PDB file of C-alpha atoms in Angstrom:
ATOM      1  CA  MET A1445      55.781 123.535 -98.303  1.00 57.00           C
ATOM      2  CA  THR A1446      53.198 122.786-100.716  1.00 68.00           C
ATOM      3  CA  ASP A1447      50.760 125.654-102.911  1.00 87.00           C
ATOM      4  CA  ILE A1448      47.471 124.614-101.422  1.00 96.00           C
ATOM      5  CA  LYS A1449      45.506 127.292 -99.989  1.00 98.00           C
ATOM      6  CA  ILE A1450      43.929 126.419 -96.643  1.00 98.00           C
ATOM      7  CA  GLY A1451      41.985 129.207 -94.751  1.00 98.00           C
ATOM      8  CA  VAL A1452      41.315 129.017 -90.881  1.00 98.00           C
ATOM      9  CA  VAL A1453      37.411 130.431 -90.107  1.00 98.00           C
ATOM     10  CA  GLY A1454      38.063 131.749 -86.357  1.00 97.00           C
ATOM     11  CA  ILE A1455      38.344 134.594 -84.207  1.00 96.00           C
ATOM     12  CA  PRO A1456      41.172 136.590 -85.119  1.00 96.00           C
ATOM     13  CA  GLY A1457      43.641 137.222 -82.398  1.00 96.00           C
ATOM     14  CA  LYS A1458      42.560 133.939 -80.155  1.00 94.00           C
ATOM     15  CA  TRP A1459      44.963 131.749 -79.237  1.00 93.00           C
ATOM     16  CA  SER A1460      43.705 128.761 -80.604  1.00 93.00           C
ATOM     17  CA  THR A1461      42.759 130.543 -84.322  1.00 96.00           C
ATOM     18  CA  GLU A1462      45.584 131.654 -84.293  1.00 96.00           C
ATOM     19  CA  ALA A1463      47.699 128.525 -83.383  1.00 95.00           C
ATOM     20  CA  LEU A1464      46.059 126.550 -86.071  1.00 97.00           C
ATOM     21  CA  ALA A1465      46.461 129.531 -88.630  1.00 98.00           C
ATOM     22  CA  ASP A1466      50.386 129.211 -87.568  1.00 97.00           C
ATOM     23  CA  VAL A1467      50.928 125.449 -88.113  1.00 97.00           C
ATOM     24  CA  ILE A1468      48.602 125.835 -91.475  1.00 98.00           C
ATOM     25  CA  GLU A1469      51.281 128.599 -92.563  1.00 97.00           C
ATOM     26  CA  ALA A1470      54.078 126.829 -91.793  1.00 97.00           C
ATOM     27  CA  LYS A1471      53.118 123.669 -93.477  1.00 97.00           C
ATOM     28  CA  THR A1472      51.835 125.260 -96.922  1.00 97.00           C
ATOM     29  CA  GLY A1473      52.982 128.843 -96.873  1.00 96.00           C
ATOM     30  CA  TYR A1474      49.345 130.265 -96.816  1.00 97.00           C
ATOM     31  CA  ARG A1475      47.837 131.680 -94.257  1.00 98.00           C
ATOM     32  CA  LEU A1476      44.120 133.465 -94.077  1.00 98.00           C
ATOM     33  CA  VAL A1477      42.500 133.994 -90.468  1.00 98.00           C
ATOM     34  CA  ILE A1478      38.566 134.909 -91.588  1.00 98.00           C
ATOM     35  CA  ASP A1479      36.571 136.432 -89.223  1.00 98.00           C
ATOM     36  CA  MET A1480      33.044 135.358 -90.086  1.00 97.00           C
ATOM     37  CA  ALA A1481      31.416 139.231 -89.500  1.00 96.00           C
ATOM     38  CA  ALA A1482      33.222 140.399 -92.267  1.00 98.00           C
ATOM     39  CA  VAL A1483      32.190 137.600 -94.944  1.00 98.00           C
ATOM     40  CA  THR A1484      30.065 138.440 -97.570  1.00 98.00           C
ATOM     41  CA  LEU A1485      27.765 136.293 -99.836  1.00 98.00           C
ATOM     42  CA  ASP A1486      26.840 137.251-103.600  1.00 98.00           C
ATOM     43  CA  LEU A1487      24.696 135.071-105.036  1.00 97.00           C
ATOM     44  CA  GLU A1488      24.519 136.646-108.087  1.00 97.00           C
ATOM     45  CA  THR A1489      28.383 136.111-108.882  1.00 97.00           C
ATOM     46  CA  GLY A1490      28.607 132.806-106.680  1.00 97.00           C
ATOM     47  CA  SER A1491      31.439 134.334-104.483  1.00 98.00           C
ATOM     48  CA  VAL A1492      31.777 134.387-100.744  1.00 98.00           C
ATOM     49  CA  MET A1493      34.235 137.260-100.304  1.00 98.00           C
ATOM     50  CA  TYR A1494      36.546 138.250 -97.468  1.00 98.00           C
ATOM     51  CA  GLN A1495      38.985 140.955 -97.735  1.00 97.00           C
ATOM     52  CA  GLY A1496      39.235 140.947-101.612  1.00 97.00           C
ATOM     53  CA  GLN A1497      39.697 137.100-101.238  1.00 98.00           C
ATOM     54  CA  ASP A1498      36.891 134.614-102.812  1.00 98.00           C
ATOM     55  CA  LEU A1499      36.687 131.912-100.255  1.00 98.00           C
ATOM     56  CA  CYS A1500      35.115 129.542-102.951  1.00 98.00           C
ATOM     57  CA  ALA A1501      38.869 129.431-105.150  1.00 97.00           C
ATOM     58  CA  LEU A1502      40.471 128.041-101.941  1.00 98.00           C
ATOM     59  CA  ASP A1503      41.382 124.365-101.290  1.00 98.00           C
ATOM     60  CA  GLY A1504      39.988 123.995 -97.882  1.00 98.00           C
ATOM     61  CA  LEU A1505      38.452 125.965 -94.910  1.00 98.00           C
ATOM     62  CA  ILE A1506      39.047 124.766 -91.382  1.00 98.00           C
ATOM     63  CA  ILE A1507      36.293 125.863 -89.289  1.00 98.00           C
ATOM     64  CA  LYS A1508      38.047 126.575 -85.658  1.00 96.00           C
ATOM     65  CA  LYS A1509      35.412 128.971 -84.454  1.00 94.00           C
ATOM     66  CA  ILE A1510      32.035 130.313 -86.295  1.00 95.00           C
ATOM     67  CA  SER A1511      31.132 133.529 -83.530  1.00 91.00           C
ATOM     68  CA  GLU A1512      32.530 134.281 -79.906  1.00 86.00           C
ATOM     69  CA  ILE A1513      29.176 133.492 -78.654  1.00 81.00           C
ATOM     70  CA  TYR A1514      26.552 130.920 -79.408  1.00 82.00           C
ATOM     71  CA  SER A1515      23.324 131.991 -80.989  1.00 82.00           C
ATOM     72  CA  PRO A1516      21.090 131.151 -83.904  1.00 86.00           C
ATOM     73  CA  HIS A1517      23.127 133.931 -85.641  1.00 88.00           C
ATOM     74  CA  ALA A1518      25.711 131.676 -85.956  1.00 91.00           C
ATOM     75  CA  LEU A1519      23.785 129.080 -87.915  1.00 93.00           C
ATOM     76  CA  ASP A1520      23.363 131.752 -90.257  1.00 95.00           C
ATOM     77  CA  ARG A1521      27.072 131.727 -90.884  1.00 96.00           C
ATOM     78  CA  LEU A1522      27.559 128.144 -91.125  1.00 97.00           C
ATOM     79  CA  GLU A1523      24.817 128.756 -94.437  1.00 97.00           C
ATOM     80  CA  LEU A1524      27.527 130.973 -96.122  1.00 97.00           C
ATOM     81  CA  LEU A1525      30.168 128.237 -95.714  1.00 98.00           C
ATOM     82  CA  ARG A1526      27.846 125.751 -96.797  1.00 97.00           C
ATOM     83  CA  PHE A1527      27.601 127.562-100.014  1.00 98.00           C
ATOM     84  CA  ALA A1528      31.192 127.595-100.500  1.00 98.00           C
ATOM     85  CA  GLU A1529      31.305 123.914-100.176  1.00 98.00           C
ATOM     86  CA  SER A1530      28.650 123.846-102.736  1.00 97.00           C
ATOM     87  CA  ARG A1531      31.064 125.283-104.957  1.00 97.00           C
ATOM     88  CA  GLY A1532      33.522 122.523-104.338  1.00 97.00           C
ATOM     89  CA  VAL A1533      35.661 123.611-101.473  1.00 98.00           C
ATOM     90  CA  LYS A1534      36.448 120.952 -98.899  1.00 98.00           C
ATOM     91  CA  ILE A1535      35.364 122.335 -95.362  1.00 98.00           C
ATOM     92  CA  PHE A1536      36.650 120.791 -91.788  1.00 98.00           C
ATOM     93  CA  SER A1537      34.499 120.000 -90.063  1.00 97.00           C
ATOM     94  CA  ARG A1538      31.482 120.228 -92.592  1.00 97.00           C
ATOM     95  CA  PRO A1539      28.765 123.283 -91.839  1.00 97.00           C
ATOM     96  CA  GLU A1540      26.018 120.407 -91.898  1.00 94.00           C
ATOM     97  CA  ALA A1541      27.971 118.518 -89.316  1.00 94.00           C
ATOM     98  CA  VAL A1542      28.391 121.527 -86.820  1.00 95.00           C
ATOM     99  CA  LEU A1543      25.168 122.912 -87.436  1.00 91.00           C
ATOM    100  CA  ARG A1544      23.850 119.996 -85.418  1.00 88.00           C
ATOM    101  CA  LEU A1545      26.127 121.057 -82.561  1.00 92.00           C
ATOM    102  CA  ILE A1546      25.685 124.698 -82.191  1.00 92.00           C
ATOM    103  CA  ASP A1547      22.059 124.200 -80.836  1.00 91.00           C
ATOM    104  CA  ARG A1548      22.637 122.227 -77.461  1.00 92.00           C
ATOM    105  CA  LEU A1549      19.134 120.977 -78.005  1.00 93.00           C
ATOM    106  CA  ALA A1550      19.718 119.127 -81.343  1.00 93.00           C
ATOM    107  CA  CYS A1551      23.106 117.888 -79.858  1.00 94.00           C
ATOM    108  CA  THR A1552      21.193 116.226 -76.871  1.00 95.00           C
ATOM    109  CA  VAL A1553      18.594 115.009 -79.434  1.00 94.00           C
ATOM    110  CA  SER A1554      21.081 113.047 -81.427  1.00 94.00           C
ATOM    111  CA  LEU A1555      23.167 111.602 -78.572  1.00 95.00           C
ATOM    112  CA  ARG A1556      20.239 110.153 -77.020  1.00 94.00           C
ATOM    113  CA  ALA A1557      19.072 108.590 -80.347  1.00 92.00           C
ATOM    114  CA  ALA A1558      22.762 107.335 -80.461  1.00 91.00           C
ATOM    115  CA  GLY A1559      22.349 105.604 -76.935  1.00 94.00           C
ATOM    116  CA  ALA A1560      24.569 108.101 -75.008  1.00 95.00           C
ATOM    117  CA  PRO A1561      24.332 107.948 -71.435  1.00 96.00           C
ATOM    118  CA  MET A1562      23.424 111.240 -70.322  1.00 95.00           C
ATOM    119  CA  PRO A1563      21.920 113.222 -67.211  1.00 94.00           C
ATOM    120  CA  ALA A1564      18.202 113.080 -66.598  1.00 95.00           C
ATOM    121  CA  THR A1565      16.996 115.913 -68.557  1.00 97.00           C
ATOM    122  CA  ILE A1566      13.961 118.330 -69.380  1.00 97.00           C
ATOM    123  CA  VAL A1567      13.103 120.516 -72.110  1.00 97.00           C
ATOM    124  CA  THR A1568      10.333 122.425 -71.990  1.00 98.00           C
ATOM    125  CA  GLU A1569       8.458 125.530 -72.097  1.00 98.00           C
ATOM    126  CA  ASP A1570       5.918 124.739 -69.366  1.00 98.00           C
ATOM    127  CA  LEU A1571       6.942 126.813 -66.143  1.00 97.00           C
ATOM    128  CA  LYS A1572       5.316 124.072 -63.960  1.00 97.00           C
ATOM    129  CA  ALA A1573       6.711 120.915 -66.177  1.00 98.00           C
ATOM    130  CA  ALA A1574      10.105 122.957 -64.695  1.00 98.00           C
ATOM    131  CA  GLU A1575       9.033 123.173 -61.293  1.00 97.00           C
ATOM    132  CA  ALA A1576       8.234 119.510 -60.916  1.00 97.00           C
ATOM    133  CA  ALA A1577      11.543 118.933 -62.586  1.00 98.00           C
ATOM    134  CA  VAL A1578      13.511 120.965 -59.718  1.00 98.00           C
ATOM    135  CA  GLU A1579      11.483 118.698 -57.405  1.00 97.00           C
ATOM    136  CA  ARG A1580      11.837 115.974 -58.611  1.00 97.00           C
ATOM    137  CA  TYR A1581      15.747 116.322 -59.290  1.00 97.00           C
ATOM    138  CA  GLY A1582      16.240 118.182 -55.919  1.00 97.00           C
ATOM    139  CA  ALA A1583      18.683 120.459 -57.509  1.00 96.00           C
ATOM    140  CA  ALA A1584      18.807 121.117 -61.420  1.00 97.00           C
ATOM    141  CA  VAL A1585      21.342 122.834 -63.913  1.00 96.00           C
ATOM    142  CA  PHE A1586      19.222 125.500 -66.341  1.00 97.00           C
ATOM    143  CA  LYS A1587      21.173 125.717 -69.221  1.00 96.00           C
ATOM    144  CA  PRO A1588      20.966 128.084 -72.490  1.00 94.00           C
ATOM    145  CA  LEU A1589      20.370 126.481 -75.875  1.00 93.00           C
ATOM    146  CA  TYR A1590      23.100 128.564 -77.254  1.00 91.00           C
ATOM    147  CA  SER A1591      26.292 128.746 -74.765  1.00 84.00           C
ATOM    148  CA  THR A1592      29.903 127.302 -74.293  1.00 79.00           C
ATOM    149  CA  LYS A1593      31.943 127.239 -71.186  1.00 74.00           C
ATOM    150  CA  ALA A1594      28.852 126.992 -68.859  1.00 77.00           C
ATOM    151  CA  ARG A1595      27.955 130.756 -70.154  1.00 84.00           C
ATOM    152  CA  GLY A1596      24.347 131.579 -68.593  1.00 89.00           C
ATOM    153  CA  MET A1597      24.306 128.442 -66.815  1.00 93.00           C
ATOM    154  CA  CYS A1598      23.027 128.373 -63.218  1.00 94.00           C
ATOM    155  CA  ILE A1599      21.597 126.059 -60.337  1.00 96.00           C
ATOM    156  CA  ILE A1600      18.183 126.094 -59.168  1.00 97.00           C
ATOM    157  CA  GLU A1601      17.530 124.259 -56.109  1.00 97.00           C
ATOM    158  CA  ALA A1602      14.209 123.027 -54.673  1.00 96.00           C
ATOM    159  CA  GLY A1603      12.534 125.247 -52.299  1.00 93.00           C
ATOM    160  CA  ALA A1604      10.547 128.162 -51.683  1.00 90.00           C
ATOM    161  CA  ASN A1605      12.547 130.332 -54.062  1.00 94.00           C
ATOM    162  CA  SER A1606      12.608 128.055 -57.216  1.00 95.00           C
ATOM    163  CA  ARG A1607       9.424 129.427 -59.069  1.00 96.00           C
ATOM    164  CA  THR A1608      10.614 132.824 -58.887  1.00 96.00           C
ATOM    165  CA  GLU A1609      14.149 131.873 -60.282  1.00 97.00           C
ATOM    166  CA  ILE A1610      12.422 129.346 -62.796  1.00 97.00           C
ATOM    167  CA  ALA A1611      10.222 132.096 -63.938  1.00 97.00           C
ATOM    168  CA  ALA A1612      13.718 134.639 -64.143  1.00 97.00           C
ATOM    169  CA  PHE A1613      15.427 132.090 -66.263  1.00 97.00           C
ATOM    170  CA  ALA A1614      12.572 131.341 -68.622  1.00 97.00           C
ATOM    171  CA  GLU A1615      12.545 135.634 -69.537  1.00 96.00           C
ATOM    172  CA  ASP A1616      15.727 135.081 -71.326  1.00 94.00           C
ATOM    173  CA  HIS A1617      15.439 131.119 -72.183  1.00 95.00           C
ATOM    174  CA  PRO A1618      11.529 130.414 -72.846  1.00 96.00           C
ATOM    175  CA  VAL A1619      12.808 127.038 -74.044  1.00 97.00           C
ATOM    176  CA  MET A1620      14.273 125.648 -70.857  1.00 97.00           C
ATOM    177  CA  TYR A1621      16.793 122.913 -70.831  1.00 97.00           C
ATOM    178  CA  ILE A1622      16.920 121.517 -67.513  1.00 98.00           C
ATOM    179  CA  GLN A1623      19.238 118.729 -66.201  1.00 96.00           C
ATOM    180  CA  GLN A1624      19.382 116.825 -63.118  1.00 96.00           C
ATOM    181  CA  LYS A1625      22.642 118.199 -61.131  1.00 93.00           C
ATOM    182  CA  LEU A1626      24.903 115.061 -60.420  1.00 90.00           C
ATOM    183  CA  ASN A1627      28.174 115.036 -58.155  1.00 84.00           C
ATOM    184  CA  LEU A1628      31.179 115.267 -60.594  1.00 79.00           C
ATOM    185  CA  SER A1629      33.510 114.711 -58.289  1.00 75.00           C
ATOM    186  CA  GLY A1630      35.320 118.204 -58.820  1.00 79.00           C
ATOM    187  CA  GLN A1631      36.423 116.949 -62.614  1.00 87.00           C
ATOM    188  CA  ASP A1632      35.260 116.211 -65.708  1.00 91.00           C
ATOM    189  CA  LEU A1633      37.057 114.948 -68.847  1.00 95.00           C
ATOM    190  CA  GLY A1634      37.407 116.417 -72.664  1.00 96.00           C
ATOM    191  CA  MET A1635      38.154 113.409 -74.869  1.00 97.00           C
ATOM    192  CA  VAL A1636      39.888 114.447 -77.867  1.00 97.00           C
ATOM    193  CA  PHE A1637      38.888 112.671 -81.451  1.00 98.00           C
ATOM    194  CA  LEU A1638      40.700 113.400 -84.893  1.00 98.00           C
ATOM    195  CA  GLY A1639      38.762 111.899 -88.040  1.00 97.00           C
ATOM    196  CA  GLY A1640      36.633 109.601 -85.598  1.00 97.00           C
ATOM    197  CA  ASP A1641      39.726 108.152 -84.069  1.00 97.00           C
ATOM    198  CA  TYR A1642      40.678 108.644 -80.729  1.00 98.00           C
ATOM    199  CA  LEU A1643      43.578 110.914 -79.946  1.00 97.00           C
ATOM    200  CA  CYS A1644      43.914 111.573 -76.120  1.00 97.00           C
ATOM    201  CA  THR A1645      41.858 112.504 -72.744  1.00 97.00           C
ATOM    202  CA  TYR A1646      42.488 115.635 -70.592  1.00 96.00           C
ATOM    203  CA  ALA A1647      40.664 116.811 -67.476  1.00 94.00           C
ATOM    204  CA  ARG A1648      39.048 119.455 -66.713  1.00 91.00           C
ATOM    205  CA  VAL A1649      39.519 119.956 -62.629  1.00 89.00           C
ATOM    206  CA  SER A1650      37.788 122.719 -60.122  1.00 76.00           C
ATOM    207  CA  GLN A1651      40.304 124.958 -58.312  1.00 62.00           C
ATOM    208  CA  SER A1652      37.423 126.246 -56.363  1.00 55.00           C
ATOM    209  CA  ASP A1653      34.108 125.729 -54.565  1.00 58.00           C
ATOM    210  CA  SER A1654      32.175 126.500 -58.295  1.00 54.00           C
ATOM    211  CA  TRP A1655      29.776 123.811 -59.341  1.00 51.00           C
ATOM    212  CA  ASN A1656      31.401 123.712 -62.788  1.00 53.00           C
ATOM    213  CA  THR A1657      34.778 122.656 -63.977  1.00 54.00           C
ATOM    214  CA  THR A1658      34.951 125.001 -67.073  1.00 57.00           C
ATOM    215  CA  ILE A1659      38.167 126.859 -67.615  1.00 55.00           C
ATOM    216  CA  HIS A1660      36.237 130.140 -67.767  1.00 54.00           C
ATOM    217  CA  SER A1661      35.346 128.928 -63.931  1.00 52.00           C
ATOM    218  CA  GLY A1662      38.766 128.781 -62.532  1.00 57.00           C
ATOM    219  CA  GLY A1663      39.471 125.102 -63.874  1.00 74.00           C
ATOM    220  CA  LYS A1664      42.976 123.559 -64.746  1.00 89.00           C
ATOM    221  CA  TYR A1665      43.728 120.898 -67.063  1.00 93.00           C
ATOM    222  CA  ALA A1666      45.606 117.932 -66.229  1.00 93.00           C
ATOM    223  CA  PRO A1667      46.410 114.401 -67.810  1.00 93.00           C
ATOM    224  CA  PHE A1668      43.875 111.628 -67.645  1.00 95.00           C
ATOM    225  CA  GLU A1669      44.123 107.869 -68.423  1.00 95.00           C
ATOM    226  CA  PRO A1670      40.821 106.779 -69.551  1.00 96.00           C
ATOM    227  CA  ASP A1671      40.288 102.952 -70.034  1.00 96.00           C
ATOM    228  CA  ALA A1672      39.190 101.108 -73.091  1.00 97.00           C
ATOM    229  CA  GLY A1673      35.421 101.023 -71.999  1.00 97.00           C
ATOM    230  CA  LEU A1674      35.478 104.924 -71.624  1.00 97.00           C
ATOM    231  CA  ILE A1675      37.352 105.696 -75.050  1.00 98.00           C
ATOM    232  CA  GLU A1676      34.722 103.294 -76.704  1.00 97.00           C
ATOM    233  CA  LEU A1677      31.852 105.178 -74.720  1.00 97.00           C
ATOM    234  CA  ALA A1678      33.036 108.450 -76.386  1.00 97.00           C
ATOM    235  CA  GLN A1679      33.541 107.073 -79.538  1.00 97.00           C
ATOM    236  CA  GLN A1680      30.337 105.834 -79.957  1.00 96.00           C
ATOM    237  CA  ALA A1681      28.967 109.276 -78.767  1.00 97.00           C
ATOM    238  CA  GLN A1682      30.996 111.197 -81.585  1.00 97.00           C
ATOM    239  CA  ALA A1683      30.442 109.065 -84.517  1.00 96.00           C
ATOM    240  CA  PRO A1684      26.849 110.187 -85.760  1.00 95.00           C
ATOM    241  CA  PHE A1685      28.047 113.488 -86.441  1.00 96.00           C
ATOM    242  CA  GLY A1686      30.854 113.165 -88.312  1.00 96.00           C
ATOM    243  CA  LEU A1687      33.463 115.679 -87.243  1.00 97.00           C
ATOM    244  CA  ASP A1688      37.115 115.852 -88.379  1.00 98.00           C
ATOM    245  CA  PHE A1689      38.090 117.252 -84.884  1.00 98.00           C
ATOM    246  CA  THR A1690      35.796 117.197 -81.680  1.00 97.00           C
ATOM    247  CA  THR A1691      35.969 116.652 -77.667  1.00 97.00           C
ATOM    248  CA  VAL A1692      33.188 114.584 -76.116  1.00 97.00           C
ATOM    249  CA  ASP A1693      32.876 116.253 -73.125  1.00 95.00           C
ATOM    250  CA  VAL A1694      32.428 113.145 -70.367  1.00 96.00           C
ATOM    251  CA  ALA A1695      32.243 112.970 -66.704  1.00 94.00           C
ATOM    252  CA  LEU A1696      32.452 109.997 -63.985  1.00 92.00           C
ATOM    253  CA  THR A1697      29.628 110.137 -61.721  1.00 90.00           C
ATOM    254  CA  ASP A1698      28.212 107.858 -58.720  1.00 86.00           C
ATOM    255  CA  GLU A1699      26.247 106.298 -61.347  1.00 85.00           C
ATOM    256  CA  GLY A1700      28.788 106.039 -63.820  1.00 91.00           C
ATOM    257  CA  PRO A1701      29.846 107.640 -66.958  1.00 95.00           C
ATOM    258  CA  ILE A1702      27.722 110.122 -68.790  1.00 95.00           C
ATOM    259  CA  VAL A1703      28.283 112.684 -71.741  1.00 96.00           C
ATOM    260  CA  PHE A1704      27.068 115.807 -71.216  1.00 94.00           C
ATOM    261  CA  GLU A1705      28.128 116.936 -75.051  1.00 94.00           C
ATOM    262  CA  VAL A1706      30.206 116.886 -77.941  1.00 96.00           C
ATOM    263  CA  SER A1707      32.202 119.817 -79.138  1.00 94.00           C
ATOM    264  CA  ALA A1708      31.504 121.399 -82.828  1.00 92.00           C
ATOM    265  CA  PHE A1709      35.160 122.625 -82.624  1.00 92.00           C
ATOM    266  CA  GLY A1710      37.219 120.395 -80.046  1.00 90.00           C
ATOM    267  CA  GLY A1711      39.342 121.622 -77.260  1.00 84.00           C
ATOM    268  CA  TYR A1712      43.002 122.534 -78.679  1.00 91.00           C
ATOM    269  CA  ARG A1713      43.988 124.162 -75.299  1.00 92.00           C
ATOM    270  CA  GLY A1714      43.039 121.353 -73.569  1.00 92.00           C
ATOM    271  CA  ALA A1715      45.073 118.964 -75.380  1.00 94.00           C
ATOM    272  CA  LYS A1716      48.221 120.866 -75.408  1.00 94.00           C
ATOM    273  CA  GLU A1717      48.166 121.948 -71.597  1.00 94.00           C
ATOM    274  CA  GLY A1718      46.653 118.432 -70.398  1.00 93.00           C
ATOM    275  CA  CYS A1719      48.046 115.817 -72.616  1.00 94.00           C
ATOM    276  CA  GLY A1720      50.893 117.640 -74.326  1.00 95.00           C
ATOM    277  CA  VAL A1721      49.524 116.723 -77.684  1.00 96.00           C
ATOM    278  CA  ASP A1722      49.420 119.417 -80.688  1.00 96.00           C
ATOM    279  CA  ALA A1723      46.039 118.982 -81.748  1.00 96.00           C
ATOM    280  CA  ALA A1724      46.384 122.070 -84.139  1.00 96.00           C
ATOM    281  CA  ALA A1725      49.408 120.131 -85.875  1.00 97.00           C
ATOM    282  CA  ALA A1726      47.506 116.725 -86.150  1.00 97.00           C
ATOM    283  CA  LEU A1727      44.400 118.423 -87.620  1.00 97.00           C
ATOM    284  CA  ALA A1728      46.613 120.755 -89.874  1.00 97.00           C
ATOM    285  CA  ASP A1729      48.461 117.244 -91.383  1.00 97.00           C
ATOM    286  CA  HIS A1730      44.521 115.702 -91.514  1.00 97.00           C
ATOM    287  CA  VAL A1731      43.465 118.253 -93.581  1.00 98.00           C
ATOM    288  CA  ILE A1732      46.201 118.793 -96.273  1.00 97.00           C
ATOM    289  CA  ALA A1733      46.090 114.963 -96.274  1.00 97.00           C
ATOM    290  CA  LYS A1734      42.631 115.155 -97.189  1.00 97.00           C
ATOM    291  CA  VAL A1735      42.747 118.517 -99.628  1.00 97.00           C
ATOM    292  CA  THR A1736      45.700 116.859-101.850  1.00 93.00           C
ATOM    293  CA  GLN A1737      44.218 112.907-102.086  1.00 86.00           C
TER     294      GLN A1737
END
């Protein structure tokens, strides 16, 4: 037990947020789950207040989740935490690092700049260019720039209806993020890293004919043992972001392994159910060591 105060930024009542708050409380005696919707930044007083607590007075903050749904609004919430960081609060992972991962396009640009293998991808506002991409790929996955767990994603196949389907997607998502649909053999991998070091790998295995394997779509977690080459690939993919805890989404395709994205917050439940690893406890120990050093 210590006398340090570490808050957890997340979604009150959600399993992963509460699990992390539980372990922080067990190790420090202090518990504070912070809902960013109720946080107020006062530039005059230099305070970031939540339920009477100035977050700038805490020793540390862990960002488990910034918002239930990803959106540009989530970037504004991170700016409030960036101010707390400027006042000396240690934040895990740093808001500036998380900012680069909320927007799918920002993550993609960083991954490709680092040389990570990814699916063929087109980003455009041009409907004709999107149509040409679908024709070239045969089938493509259209992804919102701000989403998690495959929410809002859809498959558009080449054919008579593709132009109408593309136009409908573009109404809600003018900047279209389009990836070639690949054969994922019914599973993809979550490769977990703590402080840049490899922790474990779990698989998300489809339990239906759904095109994606996410738990949100009925997938299940399972253990997976990657080889050294796959671990190195994922380690290189996450390295540029400097996150304290993350999961790299990797798929094994007919053309070899590819990286879909690096998670801003990591998969606690996947590590628990797929690997038998208590990621919340591991992260808590990591944060406590950093805060007290």
